[in-house]
PDB file of C-alpha atoms in Angstrom:
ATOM      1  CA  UNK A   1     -60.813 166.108 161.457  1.00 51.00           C
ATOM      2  CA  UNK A   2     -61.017 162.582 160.723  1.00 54.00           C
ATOM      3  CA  UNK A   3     -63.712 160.289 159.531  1.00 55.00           C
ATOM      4  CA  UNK A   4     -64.082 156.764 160.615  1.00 52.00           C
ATOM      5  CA  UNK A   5     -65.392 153.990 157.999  1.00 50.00           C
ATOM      6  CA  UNK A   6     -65.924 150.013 158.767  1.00 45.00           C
ATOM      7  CA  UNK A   7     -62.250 149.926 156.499  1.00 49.00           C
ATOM      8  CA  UNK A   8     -60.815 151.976 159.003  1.00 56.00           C
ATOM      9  CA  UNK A   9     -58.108 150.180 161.116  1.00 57.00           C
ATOM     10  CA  UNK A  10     -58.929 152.387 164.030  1.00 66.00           C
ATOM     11  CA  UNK A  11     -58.124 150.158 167.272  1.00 84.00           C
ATOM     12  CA  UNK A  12     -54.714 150.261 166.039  1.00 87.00           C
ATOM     13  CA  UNK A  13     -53.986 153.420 167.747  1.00 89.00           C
ATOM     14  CA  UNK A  14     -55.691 152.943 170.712  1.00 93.00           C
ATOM     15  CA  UNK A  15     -54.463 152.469 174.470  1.00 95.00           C
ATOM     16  CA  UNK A  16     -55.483 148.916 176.366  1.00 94.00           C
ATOM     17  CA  UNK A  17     -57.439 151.457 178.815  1.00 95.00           C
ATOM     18  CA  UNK A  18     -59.099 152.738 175.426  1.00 93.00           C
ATOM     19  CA  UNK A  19     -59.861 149.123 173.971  1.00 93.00           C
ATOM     20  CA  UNK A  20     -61.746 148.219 177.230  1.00 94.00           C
ATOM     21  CA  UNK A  21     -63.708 151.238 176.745  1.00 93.00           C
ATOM     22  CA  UNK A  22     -64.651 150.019 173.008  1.00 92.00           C
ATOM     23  CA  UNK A  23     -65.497 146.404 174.039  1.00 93.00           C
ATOM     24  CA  UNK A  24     -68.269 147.809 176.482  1.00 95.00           C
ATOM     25  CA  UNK A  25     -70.197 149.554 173.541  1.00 94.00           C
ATOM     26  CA  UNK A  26     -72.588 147.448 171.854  1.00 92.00           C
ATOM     27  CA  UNK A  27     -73.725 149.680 169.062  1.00 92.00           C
ATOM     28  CA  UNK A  28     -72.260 150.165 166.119  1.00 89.00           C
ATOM     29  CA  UNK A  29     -72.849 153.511 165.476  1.00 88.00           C
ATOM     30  CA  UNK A  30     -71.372 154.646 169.179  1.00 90.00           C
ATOM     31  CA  UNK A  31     -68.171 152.760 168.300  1.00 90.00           C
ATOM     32  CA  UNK A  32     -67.390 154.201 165.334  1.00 87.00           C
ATOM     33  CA  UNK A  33     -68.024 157.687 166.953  1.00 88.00           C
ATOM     34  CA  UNK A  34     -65.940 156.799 169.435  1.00 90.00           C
ATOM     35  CA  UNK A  35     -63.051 155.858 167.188  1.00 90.00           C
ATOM     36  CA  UNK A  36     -63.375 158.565 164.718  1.00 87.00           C
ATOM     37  CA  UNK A  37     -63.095 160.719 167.870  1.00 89.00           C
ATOM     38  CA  UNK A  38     -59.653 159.042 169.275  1.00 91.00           C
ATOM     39  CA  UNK A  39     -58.385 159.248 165.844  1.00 88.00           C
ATOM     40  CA  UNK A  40     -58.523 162.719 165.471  1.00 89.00           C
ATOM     41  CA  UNK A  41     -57.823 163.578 169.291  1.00 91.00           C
ATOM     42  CA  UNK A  42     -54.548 161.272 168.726  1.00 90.00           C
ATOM     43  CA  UNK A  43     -53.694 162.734 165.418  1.00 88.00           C
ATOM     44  CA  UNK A  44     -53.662 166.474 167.485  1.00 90.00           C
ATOM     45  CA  UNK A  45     -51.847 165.449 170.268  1.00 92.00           C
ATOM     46  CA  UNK A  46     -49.184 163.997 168.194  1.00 89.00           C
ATOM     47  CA  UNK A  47     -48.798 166.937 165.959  1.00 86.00           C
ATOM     48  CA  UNK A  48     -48.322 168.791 168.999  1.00 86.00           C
ATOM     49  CA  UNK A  49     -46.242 166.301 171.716  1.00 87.00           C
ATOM     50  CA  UNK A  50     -43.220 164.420 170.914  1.00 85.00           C
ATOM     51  CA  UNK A  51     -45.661 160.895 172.178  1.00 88.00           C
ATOM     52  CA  UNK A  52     -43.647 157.519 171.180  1.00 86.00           C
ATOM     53  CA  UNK A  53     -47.108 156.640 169.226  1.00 91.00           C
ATOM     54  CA  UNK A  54     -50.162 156.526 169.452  1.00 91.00           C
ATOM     55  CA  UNK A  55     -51.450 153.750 171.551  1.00 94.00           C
ATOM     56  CA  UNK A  56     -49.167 154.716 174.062  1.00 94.00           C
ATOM     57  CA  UNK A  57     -51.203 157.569 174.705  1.00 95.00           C
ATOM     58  CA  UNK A  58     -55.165 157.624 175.904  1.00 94.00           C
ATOM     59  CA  UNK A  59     -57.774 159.736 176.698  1.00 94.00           C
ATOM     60  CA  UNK A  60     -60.562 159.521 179.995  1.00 94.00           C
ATOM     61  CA  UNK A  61     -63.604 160.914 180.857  1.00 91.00           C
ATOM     62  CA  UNK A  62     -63.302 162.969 184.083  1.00 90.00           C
ATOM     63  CA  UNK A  63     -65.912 163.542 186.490  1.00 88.00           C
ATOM     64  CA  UNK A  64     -67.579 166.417 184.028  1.00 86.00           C
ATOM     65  CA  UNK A  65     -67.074 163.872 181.031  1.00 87.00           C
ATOM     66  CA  UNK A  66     -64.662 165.883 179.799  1.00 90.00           C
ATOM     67  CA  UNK A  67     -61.230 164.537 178.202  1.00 93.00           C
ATOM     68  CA  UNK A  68     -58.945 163.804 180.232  1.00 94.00           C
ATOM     69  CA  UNK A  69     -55.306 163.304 178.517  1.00 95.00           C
ATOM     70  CA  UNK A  70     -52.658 161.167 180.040  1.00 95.00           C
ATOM     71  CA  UNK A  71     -49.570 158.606 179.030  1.00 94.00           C
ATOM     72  CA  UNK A  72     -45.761 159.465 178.340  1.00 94.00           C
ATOM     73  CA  UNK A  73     -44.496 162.664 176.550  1.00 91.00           C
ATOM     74  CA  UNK A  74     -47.949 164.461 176.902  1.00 92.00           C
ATOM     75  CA  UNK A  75     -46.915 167.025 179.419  1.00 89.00           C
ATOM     76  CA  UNK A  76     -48.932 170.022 179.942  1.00 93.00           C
ATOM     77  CA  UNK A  77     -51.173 169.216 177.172  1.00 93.00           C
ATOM     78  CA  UNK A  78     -54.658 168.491 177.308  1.00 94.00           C
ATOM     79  CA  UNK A  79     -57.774 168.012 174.417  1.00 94.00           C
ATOM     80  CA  UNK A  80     -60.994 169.081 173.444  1.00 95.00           C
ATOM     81  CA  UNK A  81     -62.890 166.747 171.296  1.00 92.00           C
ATOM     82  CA  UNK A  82     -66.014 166.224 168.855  1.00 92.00           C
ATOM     83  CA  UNK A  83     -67.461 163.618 166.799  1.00 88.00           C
ATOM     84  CA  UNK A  84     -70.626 163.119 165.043  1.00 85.00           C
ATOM     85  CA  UNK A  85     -72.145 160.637 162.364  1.00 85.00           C
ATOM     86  CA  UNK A  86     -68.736 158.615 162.283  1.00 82.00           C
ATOM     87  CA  UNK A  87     -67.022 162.474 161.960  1.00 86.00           C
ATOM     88  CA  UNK A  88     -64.356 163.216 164.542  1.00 87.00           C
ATOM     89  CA  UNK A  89     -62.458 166.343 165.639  1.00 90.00           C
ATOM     90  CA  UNK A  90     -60.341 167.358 167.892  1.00 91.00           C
ATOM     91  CA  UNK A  91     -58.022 170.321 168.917  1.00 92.00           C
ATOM     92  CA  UNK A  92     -54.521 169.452 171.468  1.00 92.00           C
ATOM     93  CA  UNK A  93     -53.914 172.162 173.486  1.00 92.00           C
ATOM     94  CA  UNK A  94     -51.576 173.727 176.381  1.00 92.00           C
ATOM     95  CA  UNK A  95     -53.403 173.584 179.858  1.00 92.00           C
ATOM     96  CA  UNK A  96     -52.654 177.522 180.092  1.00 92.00           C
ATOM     97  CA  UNK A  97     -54.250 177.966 176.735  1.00 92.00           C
ATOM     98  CA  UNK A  98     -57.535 176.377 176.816  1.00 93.00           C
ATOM     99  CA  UNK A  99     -59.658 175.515 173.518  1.00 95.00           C
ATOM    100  CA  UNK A 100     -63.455 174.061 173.130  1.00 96.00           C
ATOM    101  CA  UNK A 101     -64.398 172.391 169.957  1.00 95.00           C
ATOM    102  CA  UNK A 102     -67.278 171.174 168.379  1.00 95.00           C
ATOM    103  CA  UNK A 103     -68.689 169.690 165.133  1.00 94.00           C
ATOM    104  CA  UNK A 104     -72.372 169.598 163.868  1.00 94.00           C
ATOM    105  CA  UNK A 105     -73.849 168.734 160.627  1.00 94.00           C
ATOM    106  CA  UNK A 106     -76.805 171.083 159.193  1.00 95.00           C
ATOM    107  CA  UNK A 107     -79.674 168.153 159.762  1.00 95.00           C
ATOM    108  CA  UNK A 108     -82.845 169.254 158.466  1.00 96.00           C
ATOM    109  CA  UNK A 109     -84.594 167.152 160.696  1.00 95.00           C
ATOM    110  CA  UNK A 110     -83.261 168.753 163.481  1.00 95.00           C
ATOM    111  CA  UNK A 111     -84.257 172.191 162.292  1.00 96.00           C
ATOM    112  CA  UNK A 112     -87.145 172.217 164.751  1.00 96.00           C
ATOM    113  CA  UNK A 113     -84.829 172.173 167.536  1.00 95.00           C
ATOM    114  CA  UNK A 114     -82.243 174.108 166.570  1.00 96.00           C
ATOM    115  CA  UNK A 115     -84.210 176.994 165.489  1.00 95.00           C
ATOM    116  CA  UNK A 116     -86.374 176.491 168.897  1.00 94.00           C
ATOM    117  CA  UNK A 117     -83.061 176.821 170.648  1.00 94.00           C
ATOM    118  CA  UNK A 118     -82.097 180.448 169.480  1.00 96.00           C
ATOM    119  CA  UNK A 119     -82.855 183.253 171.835  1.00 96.00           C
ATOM    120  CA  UNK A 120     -84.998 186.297 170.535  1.00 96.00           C
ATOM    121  CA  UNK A 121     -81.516 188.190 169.984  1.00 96.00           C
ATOM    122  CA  UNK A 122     -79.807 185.166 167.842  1.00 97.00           C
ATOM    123  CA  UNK A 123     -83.637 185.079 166.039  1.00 96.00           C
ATOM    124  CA  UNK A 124     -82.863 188.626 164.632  1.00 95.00           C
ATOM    125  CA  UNK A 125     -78.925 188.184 163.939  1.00 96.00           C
ATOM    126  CA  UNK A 126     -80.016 185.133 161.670  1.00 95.00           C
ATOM    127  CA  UNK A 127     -82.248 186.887 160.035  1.00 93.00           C
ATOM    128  CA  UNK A 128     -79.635 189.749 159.120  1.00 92.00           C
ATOM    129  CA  UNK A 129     -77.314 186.961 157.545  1.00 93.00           C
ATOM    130  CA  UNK A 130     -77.793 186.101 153.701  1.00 89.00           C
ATOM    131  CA  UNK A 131     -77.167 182.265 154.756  1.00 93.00           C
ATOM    132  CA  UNK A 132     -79.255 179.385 155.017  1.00 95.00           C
ATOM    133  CA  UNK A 133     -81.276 179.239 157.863  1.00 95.00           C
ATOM    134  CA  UNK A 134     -80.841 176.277 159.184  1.00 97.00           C
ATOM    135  CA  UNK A 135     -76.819 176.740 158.529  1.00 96.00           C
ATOM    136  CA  UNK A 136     -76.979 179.953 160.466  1.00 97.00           C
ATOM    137  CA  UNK A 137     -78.994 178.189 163.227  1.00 97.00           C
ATOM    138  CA  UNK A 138     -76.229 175.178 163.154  1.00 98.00           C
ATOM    139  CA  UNK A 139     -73.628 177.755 163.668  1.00 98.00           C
ATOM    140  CA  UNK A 140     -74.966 179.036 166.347  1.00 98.00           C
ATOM    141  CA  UNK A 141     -75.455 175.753 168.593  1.00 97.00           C
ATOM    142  CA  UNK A 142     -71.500 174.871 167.293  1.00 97.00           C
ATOM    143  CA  UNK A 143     -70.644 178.138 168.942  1.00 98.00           C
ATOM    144  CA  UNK A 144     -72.481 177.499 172.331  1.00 97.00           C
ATOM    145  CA  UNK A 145     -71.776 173.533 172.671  1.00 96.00           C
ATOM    146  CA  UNK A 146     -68.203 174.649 172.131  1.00 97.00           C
ATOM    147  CA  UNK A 147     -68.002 177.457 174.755  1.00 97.00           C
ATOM    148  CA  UNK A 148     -69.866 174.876 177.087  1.00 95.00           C
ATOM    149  CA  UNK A 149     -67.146 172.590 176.176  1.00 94.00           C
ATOM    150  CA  UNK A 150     -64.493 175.092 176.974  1.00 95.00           C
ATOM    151  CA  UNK A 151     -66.396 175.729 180.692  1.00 94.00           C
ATOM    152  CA  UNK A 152     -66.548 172.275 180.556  1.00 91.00           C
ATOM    153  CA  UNK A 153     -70.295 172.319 181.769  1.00 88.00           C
ATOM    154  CA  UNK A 154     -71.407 170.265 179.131  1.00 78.00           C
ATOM    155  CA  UNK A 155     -75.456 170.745 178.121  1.00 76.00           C
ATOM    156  CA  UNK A 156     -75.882 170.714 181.918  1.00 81.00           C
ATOM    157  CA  UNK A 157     -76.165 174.951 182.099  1.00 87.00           C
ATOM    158  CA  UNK A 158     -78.569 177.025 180.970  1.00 89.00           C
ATOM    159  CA  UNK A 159     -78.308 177.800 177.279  1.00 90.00           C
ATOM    160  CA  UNK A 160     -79.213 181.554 178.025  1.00 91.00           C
ATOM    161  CA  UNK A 161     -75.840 181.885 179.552  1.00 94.00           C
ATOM    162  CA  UNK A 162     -74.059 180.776 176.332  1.00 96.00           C
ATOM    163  CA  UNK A 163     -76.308 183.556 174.075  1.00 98.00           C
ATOM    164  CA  UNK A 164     -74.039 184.477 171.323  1.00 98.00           C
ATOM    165  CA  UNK A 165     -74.696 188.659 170.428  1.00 98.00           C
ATOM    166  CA  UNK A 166     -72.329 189.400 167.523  1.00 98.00           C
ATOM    167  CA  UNK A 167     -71.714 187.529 164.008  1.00 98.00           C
ATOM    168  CA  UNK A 168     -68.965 188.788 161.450  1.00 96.00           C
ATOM    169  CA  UNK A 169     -67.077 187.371 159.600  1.00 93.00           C
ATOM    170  CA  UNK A 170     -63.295 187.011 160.804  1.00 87.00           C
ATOM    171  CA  UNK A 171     -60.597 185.925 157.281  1.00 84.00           C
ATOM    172  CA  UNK A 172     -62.148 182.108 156.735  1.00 86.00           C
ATOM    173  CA  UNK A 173     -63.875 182.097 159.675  1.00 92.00           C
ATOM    174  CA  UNK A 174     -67.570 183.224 160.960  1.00 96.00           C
ATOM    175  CA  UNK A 175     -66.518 185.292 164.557  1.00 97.00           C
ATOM    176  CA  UNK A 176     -69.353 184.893 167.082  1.00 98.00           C
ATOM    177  CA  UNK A 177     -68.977 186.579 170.625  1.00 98.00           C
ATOM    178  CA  UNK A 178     -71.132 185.819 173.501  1.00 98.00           C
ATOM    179  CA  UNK A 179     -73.042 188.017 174.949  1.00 98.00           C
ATOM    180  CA  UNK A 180     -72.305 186.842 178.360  1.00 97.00           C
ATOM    181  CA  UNK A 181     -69.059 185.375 178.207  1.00 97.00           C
ATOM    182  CA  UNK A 182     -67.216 188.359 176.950  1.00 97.00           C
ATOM    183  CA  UNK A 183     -64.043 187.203 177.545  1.00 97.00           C
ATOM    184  CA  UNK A 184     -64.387 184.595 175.110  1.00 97.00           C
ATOM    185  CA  UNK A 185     -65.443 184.409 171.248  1.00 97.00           C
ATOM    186  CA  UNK A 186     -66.067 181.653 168.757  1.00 98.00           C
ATOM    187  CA  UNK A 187     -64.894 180.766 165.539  1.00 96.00           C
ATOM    188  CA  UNK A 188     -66.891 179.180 162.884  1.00 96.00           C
ATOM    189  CA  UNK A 189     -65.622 177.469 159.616  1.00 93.00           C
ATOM    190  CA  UNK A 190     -68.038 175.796 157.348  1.00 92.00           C
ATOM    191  CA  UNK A 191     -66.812 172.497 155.096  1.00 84.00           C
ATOM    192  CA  UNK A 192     -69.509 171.497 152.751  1.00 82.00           C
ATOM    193  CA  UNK A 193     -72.197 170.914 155.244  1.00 89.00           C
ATOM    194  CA  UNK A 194     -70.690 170.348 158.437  1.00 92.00           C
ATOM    195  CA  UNK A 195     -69.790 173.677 161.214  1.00 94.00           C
ATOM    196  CA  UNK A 196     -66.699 172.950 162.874  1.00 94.00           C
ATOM    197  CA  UNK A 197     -66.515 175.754 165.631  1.00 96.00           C
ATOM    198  CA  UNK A 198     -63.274 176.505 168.220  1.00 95.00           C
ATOM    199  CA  UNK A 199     -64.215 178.579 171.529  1.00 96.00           C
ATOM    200  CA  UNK A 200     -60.959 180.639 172.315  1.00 95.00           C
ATOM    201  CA  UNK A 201     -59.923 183.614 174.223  1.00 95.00           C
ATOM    202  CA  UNK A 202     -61.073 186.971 172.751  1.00 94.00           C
ATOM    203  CA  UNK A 203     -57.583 188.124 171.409  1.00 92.00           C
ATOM    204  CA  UNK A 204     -56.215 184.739 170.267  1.00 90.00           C
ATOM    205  CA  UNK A 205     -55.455 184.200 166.448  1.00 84.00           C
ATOM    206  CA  UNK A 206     -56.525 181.537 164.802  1.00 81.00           C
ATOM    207  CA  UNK A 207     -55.448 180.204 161.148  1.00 71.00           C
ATOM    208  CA  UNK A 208     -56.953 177.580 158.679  1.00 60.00           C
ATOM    209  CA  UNK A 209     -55.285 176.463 156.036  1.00 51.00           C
ATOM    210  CA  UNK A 210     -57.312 176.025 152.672  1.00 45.00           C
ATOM    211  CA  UNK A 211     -59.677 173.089 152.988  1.00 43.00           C
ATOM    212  CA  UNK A 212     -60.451 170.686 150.144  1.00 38.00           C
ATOM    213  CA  UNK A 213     -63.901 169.601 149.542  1.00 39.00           C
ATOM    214  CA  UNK A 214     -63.584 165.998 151.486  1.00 36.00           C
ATOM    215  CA  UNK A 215     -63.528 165.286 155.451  1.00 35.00           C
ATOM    216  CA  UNK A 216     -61.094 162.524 155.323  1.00 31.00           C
ATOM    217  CA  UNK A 217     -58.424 165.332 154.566  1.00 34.00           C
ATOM    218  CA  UNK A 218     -57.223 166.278 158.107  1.00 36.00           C
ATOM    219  CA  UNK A 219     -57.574 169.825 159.618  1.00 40.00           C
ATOM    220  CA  UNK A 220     -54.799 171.506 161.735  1.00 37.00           C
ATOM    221  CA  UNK A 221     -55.596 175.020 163.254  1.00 40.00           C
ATOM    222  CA  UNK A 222     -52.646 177.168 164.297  1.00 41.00           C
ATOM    223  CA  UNK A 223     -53.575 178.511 167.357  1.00 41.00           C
ATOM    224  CA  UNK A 224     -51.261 182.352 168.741  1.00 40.00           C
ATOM    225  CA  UNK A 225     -52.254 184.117 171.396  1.00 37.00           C
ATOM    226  CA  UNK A 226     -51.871 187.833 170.118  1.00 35.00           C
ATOM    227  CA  UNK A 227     -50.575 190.129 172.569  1.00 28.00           C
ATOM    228  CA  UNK A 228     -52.516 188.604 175.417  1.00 26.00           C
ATOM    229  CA  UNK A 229     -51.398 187.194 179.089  1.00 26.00           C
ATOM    230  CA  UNK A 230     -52.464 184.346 179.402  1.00 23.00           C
TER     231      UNK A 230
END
């Protein structure tokens, strides 16, 4: 998890393909998402893959948007990424062992929408929570842009099929499972304000190390399959 400030030296890393991306976006604010996004895709992918550095690496959209990995030493490996208000991150990943991320801050002006957005059965788990409500309704979207991430469907699918039916909580994590996507779960960790959720496979293990207080620490998530054929 990375986040990107004007100070930030954050073309440094990136590919020529990358830096004609940049130079097309005229607003500031899409920019710095941008960057804080290939800074903490690049800072995955290098903590996995043995990449000569990081501007010899860069990232795509495909034809779904989603990321598409490529340059020397990345192999088999491909990315899921997230950024928000200048807040990036990102999860590197073995094609056999896919991963969807996503990142959200609890906005109270989008409270409206987010609590609009929650099916009858997501209405009553939130209500069975002692959390904040508009944390719990955060939580909730994380879990379902990530899955849609994962499907790589984007926002374009109905948001019924991504209805999450189950909240505990899993170690450090919040689990969520869908109700029809049972095959998949999601995993919720909350860092001051912000809901950073990873969409897995049911049975895979997933470990956080203690987080301080500040985003501009970075956040690695050991990812095990346990006991499952994947």
């Amino acid at each position: 998890m990375c986040r990107y400030s004007a100070q930030s030296t954050g073309e440094a890393i990136l590919h020529r393909r990358e830096r004609q991306r940049l130079a097309r976006m005229r607003h500031e604010r899409r920019r710095a998402d941008y960057l804080a996004g290939r800074w903490a895709a690049k800072a995955a992918v290098t903590h996995l893959c043995a990449v000569p550095e990081p501007a010899a690496i860069w990232l795509e959209p495909g034809v779904l948007h989603q990321p598409v990995l490529g340059g020397p030493g990345t192999g088999d490996v491909a990315v899921s990424l997230t950024h928000s208000q200048q807040v990036g991150a990102a999860v590197a990943f073995d094609v056999a062992h896919p991963v969807g991320i996503d990142l959200e801050r609890a906005d109270p002006l989008r409270a409206g929408t987010l609590h609009s957005a929650l099916t009858p059965g997501e209405g009553e788990i939130t209500r069975g929570l002692r959390l904040d409500p508009l944390l719990a309704a955060t939580a909730l979207w994380t879990a379902k842009e990530a899955l849609a991430k994962f499907l790589r469907v984007g926002l374009s699918i109905d948001m019924s099929l991504l209805e999450v039916a189950a909240w505990r909580t899993e170690g450090e994590w919040w689990r969520l499972e869908y109700r029809h996507v049972v095959s998949m779960k999601a995993l919720v960790l909350a860092v001051d304000d912000w809901l950073l959720a990873l969409c897995v496979p049911i049975r895979t293990a997933v470990s956080a190390p203690g987080l301080p207080g500040s985003l501009s620490a970075a956040l690695a998530c050991d990812l095990a399959p346990v006991g499952a054929v994947l």
